[in-house]
Structures are given as structure tokens and as C-alpha cells.
Amino acid sequence: QLVESGGGSVQAGGSLRLSCASSHFTGNMFCVGWFRQAPGKEREGVAAIDSDHYTIYADSVKGRFAITKDNAANIFRLQLNSLRPEDTAMYYCAATGLISYDAMLTPEYYRFWGQGTQVTVS
């Protein structure tokens, strides 16, 4: 089970921090990704990190978003800075086993999904 938190409503230029907690992350071979889906659009990969601490970001969020793992708390966080109205979406945390770097932003490769948390930028 994956549990997201931290969504909300902010003005353009603001920041939010999303968190994802799960007991799935106790192993040493995994990949965790953040995805988002806006109304009428397909789900898209935003950022991902694997157990080797490789990270990958969508071009649209590079330099603004950062994915990290809190090793002590076994929580994955997504820091969202310089938010834009086009970042408005439901954000989902997902997890799977170790996958190739090229697949880390592809939703179909992920087995476990959270319920989502809404981010609204006005």
C-alpha cells in the first residue's frame, strides 16, 4: 500500500512537498515514481528514483521538481518549486521492482499505486 500526502492549492510560483510512504520500500531493489494526470489527459511520468539512487525527470519539470528518499523514515518525497498552472493535476506515487532507466517514467512498468493527491496551481 502506498499513501501520498502533501497536495494542496498554491499560487503560481509557489511550492509544495509531496510525500509517499509504504512498507514496500524495505528491499534493496526497487523503483519509485511520481506521476500526474490532468483532466482529459493521459497519465505522465514526472520523476522517479531507484534503489541505486538514479533519478530521472520529465523535461517539463527539470530544475523545478526534486525527488528524494528519506532513508530514516522510508518515505519518498517530491519537492515542487516554481509551480505553474500547467502543473495542476492529480499526483500519484507508484512503486515496482528495479527497471531500466529508460522505463522509469513509464506508468505501465509500475505495479503498485497510491490513491493520489491533488495539486492545484492558480
Tab-separated table of C-alpha atoms in Angstrom:
chain	number	residue	atom	x	y	z
A	1	GLN	CA	0.000	0.000	0.000
A	2	LEU	CA	1.232	3.462	-0.943
A	3	VAL	CA	-0.011	6.568	0.823
A	4	GLU	CA	0.541	10.038	-0.611
A	5	SER	CA	0.180	13.319	1.212
A	6	GLY	CA	1.083	16.970	0.806
A	7	GLY	CA	-1.065	18.137	-2.073
A	8	GLY	CA	-2.950	21.413	-1.997
A	9	SER	CA	-3.672	24.694	-3.727
A	10	VAL	CA	-0.992	27.302	-4.343
A	11	GLN	CA	-0.435	30.345	-6.487
A	12	ALA	CA	1.884	30.252	-9.464
A	13	GLY	CA	5.496	30.418	-8.343
A	14	GLY	CA	4.741	28.680	-5.075
A	15	SER	CA	5.993	25.369	-3.695
A	16	LEU	CA	4.599	22.133	-2.331
A	17	ARG	CA	6.162	18.966	-0.987
A	18	LEU	CA	4.523	15.629	-1.651
A	19	SER	CA	5.283	12.532	0.402
A	20	CYS	CA	4.822	8.836	-0.317
A	21	ALA	CA	5.076	6.216	2.405
A	22	SER	CA	4.974	2.455	2.068
A	23	SER	CA	6.294	-0.740	3.555
A	24	HIS	CA	7.261	-1.858	0.028
A	25	PHE	CA	10.489	0.120	0.178
A	26	THR	CA	12.270	-2.081	2.662
A	27	GLY	CA	14.052	-4.084	-0.019
A	28	ASN	CA	17.141	-3.025	-1.919
A	29	MET	CA	15.894	-3.318	-5.500
A	30	PHE	CA	13.048	-1.009	-6.316
A	31	CYS	CA	11.946	1.974	-8.310
A	32	VAL	CA	9.572	4.664	-7.106
A	33	GLY	CA	7.989	7.174	-9.401
A	34	TRP	CA	5.705	10.159	-9.252
A	35	PHE	CA	3.126	10.514	-11.986
A	36	ARG	CA	0.405	13.033	-12.676
A	37	GLN	CA	-2.829	13.122	-14.573
A	38	ALA	CA	-4.797	16.205	-15.501
A	39	PRO	CA	-8.456	16.004	-16.578
A	40	GLY	CA	-8.727	14.779	-20.142
A	41	LYS	CA	-5.035	13.940	-20.381
A	42	GLU	CA	-3.018	10.750	-20.126
A	43	ARG	CA	-1.054	9.896	-17.015
A	44	GLU	CA	2.524	11.079	-17.395
A	45	GLY	CA	5.732	10.395	-15.538
A	46	VAL	CA	7.123	13.323	-13.569
A	47	ALA	CA	10.115	11.968	-11.652
A	48	ALA	CA	11.489	8.650	-10.457
A	49	ILE	CA	14.259	7.271	-8.268
A	50	ASP	CA	15.607	3.767	-7.885
A	51	SER	CA	17.431	1.865	-5.163
A	52	ASP	CA	20.766	2.866	-6.719
A	53	HIS	CA	19.640	6.497	-6.293
A	54	TYR	CA	19.467	7.138	-10.024
A	55	THR	CA	16.895	9.845	-10.716
A	56	ILE	CA	15.080	10.902	-13.843
A	57	TYR	CA	12.787	13.836	-14.547
A	58	ALA	CA	10.356	14.818	-17.249
A	59	ASP	CA	11.671	17.720	-19.310
A	60	SER	CA	8.740	19.869	-18.190
A	61	VAL	CA	9.805	19.731	-14.529
A	62	LYS	CA	13.606	19.631	-14.731
A	63	GLY	CA	15.150	22.238	-12.479
A	64	ARG	CA	11.851	22.778	-10.619
A	65	PHE	CA	10.993	19.411	-9.050
A	66	ALA	CA	13.222	17.143	-6.969
A	67	ILE	CA	12.647	13.547	-5.870
A	68	THR	CA	14.363	12.256	-2.760
A	69	LYS	CA	14.245	9.336	-0.356
A	70	ASP	CA	14.194	9.813	3.377
A	71	ASN	CA	16.131	6.726	4.400
A	72	ALA	CA	15.339	7.044	8.081
A	73	ALA	CA	11.597	7.240	7.536
A	74	ASN	CA	11.344	5.120	4.359
A	75	ILE	CA	9.436	7.930	2.697
A	76	PHE	CA	9.792	9.281	-0.820
A	77	ARG	CA	9.277	12.977	-1.344
A	78	LEU	CA	8.678	15.159	-4.376
A	79	GLN	CA	9.554	18.817	-3.890
A	80	LEU	CA	7.636	21.018	-6.311
A	81	ASN	CA	9.048	24.522	-6.790
A	82	SER	CA	8.219	27.355	-9.168
A	83	LEU	CA	4.815	25.827	-9.763
A	84	ARG	CA	2.864	26.748	-12.874
A	85	PRO	CA	-0.848	26.429	-13.680
A	86	GLU	CA	0.009	23.621	-16.111
A	87	ASP	CA	1.319	21.582	-13.158
A	88	THR	CA	-2.254	21.249	-11.908
A	89	ALA	CA	-3.115	17.547	-11.764
A	90	MET	CA	-3.689	14.565	-9.541
A	91	TYR	CA	-0.274	13.310	-8.487
A	92	TYR	CA	0.309	9.607	-7.877
A	93	CYS	CA	3.120	7.696	-6.243
A	94	ALA	CA	3.940	4.287	-7.717
A	95	ALA	CA	6.428	1.528	-6.988
A	96	THR	CA	7.846	-1.523	-8.691
A	97	GLY	CA	10.943	-3.679	-8.789
A	98	LEU	CA	14.142	-2.492	-10.389
A	99	ILE	CA	13.553	-1.495	-14.004
A	100	SER	CA	15.685	0.027	-16.719
A	101	TYR	CA	16.455	3.722	-16.574
A	102	ASP	CA	14.579	4.315	-19.831
A	103	ALA	CA	11.396	2.828	-18.348
A	104	MET	CA	11.346	4.738	-15.092
A	105	LEU	CA	8.835	7.357	-16.295
A	106	THR	CA	6.514	4.850	-17.996
A	107	PRO	CA	3.370	4.123	-15.921
A	108	GLU	CA	2.868	0.639	-17.384
A	109	TYR	CA	6.011	-0.655	-15.663
A	110	TYR	CA	4.730	0.098	-12.159
A	111	ARG	CA	2.834	-2.476	-10.100
A	112	PHE	CA	1.715	-0.583	-7.011
A	113	TRP	CA	-0.120	2.728	-6.946
A	114	GLY	CA	-1.304	5.169	-4.337
A	115	GLN	CA	-4.676	6.878	-4.307
A	116	GLY	CA	-3.326	10.218	-5.476
A	117	THR	CA	-3.117	13.727	-4.070
A	118	GLN	CA	-4.418	16.818	-5.835
A	119	VAL	CA	-2.157	19.719	-6.744
A	120	THR	CA	-3.851	22.898	-7.962
A	121	VAL	CA	-1.888	25.931	-9.158
A	122	SER	CA	-3.717	29.161	-9.913
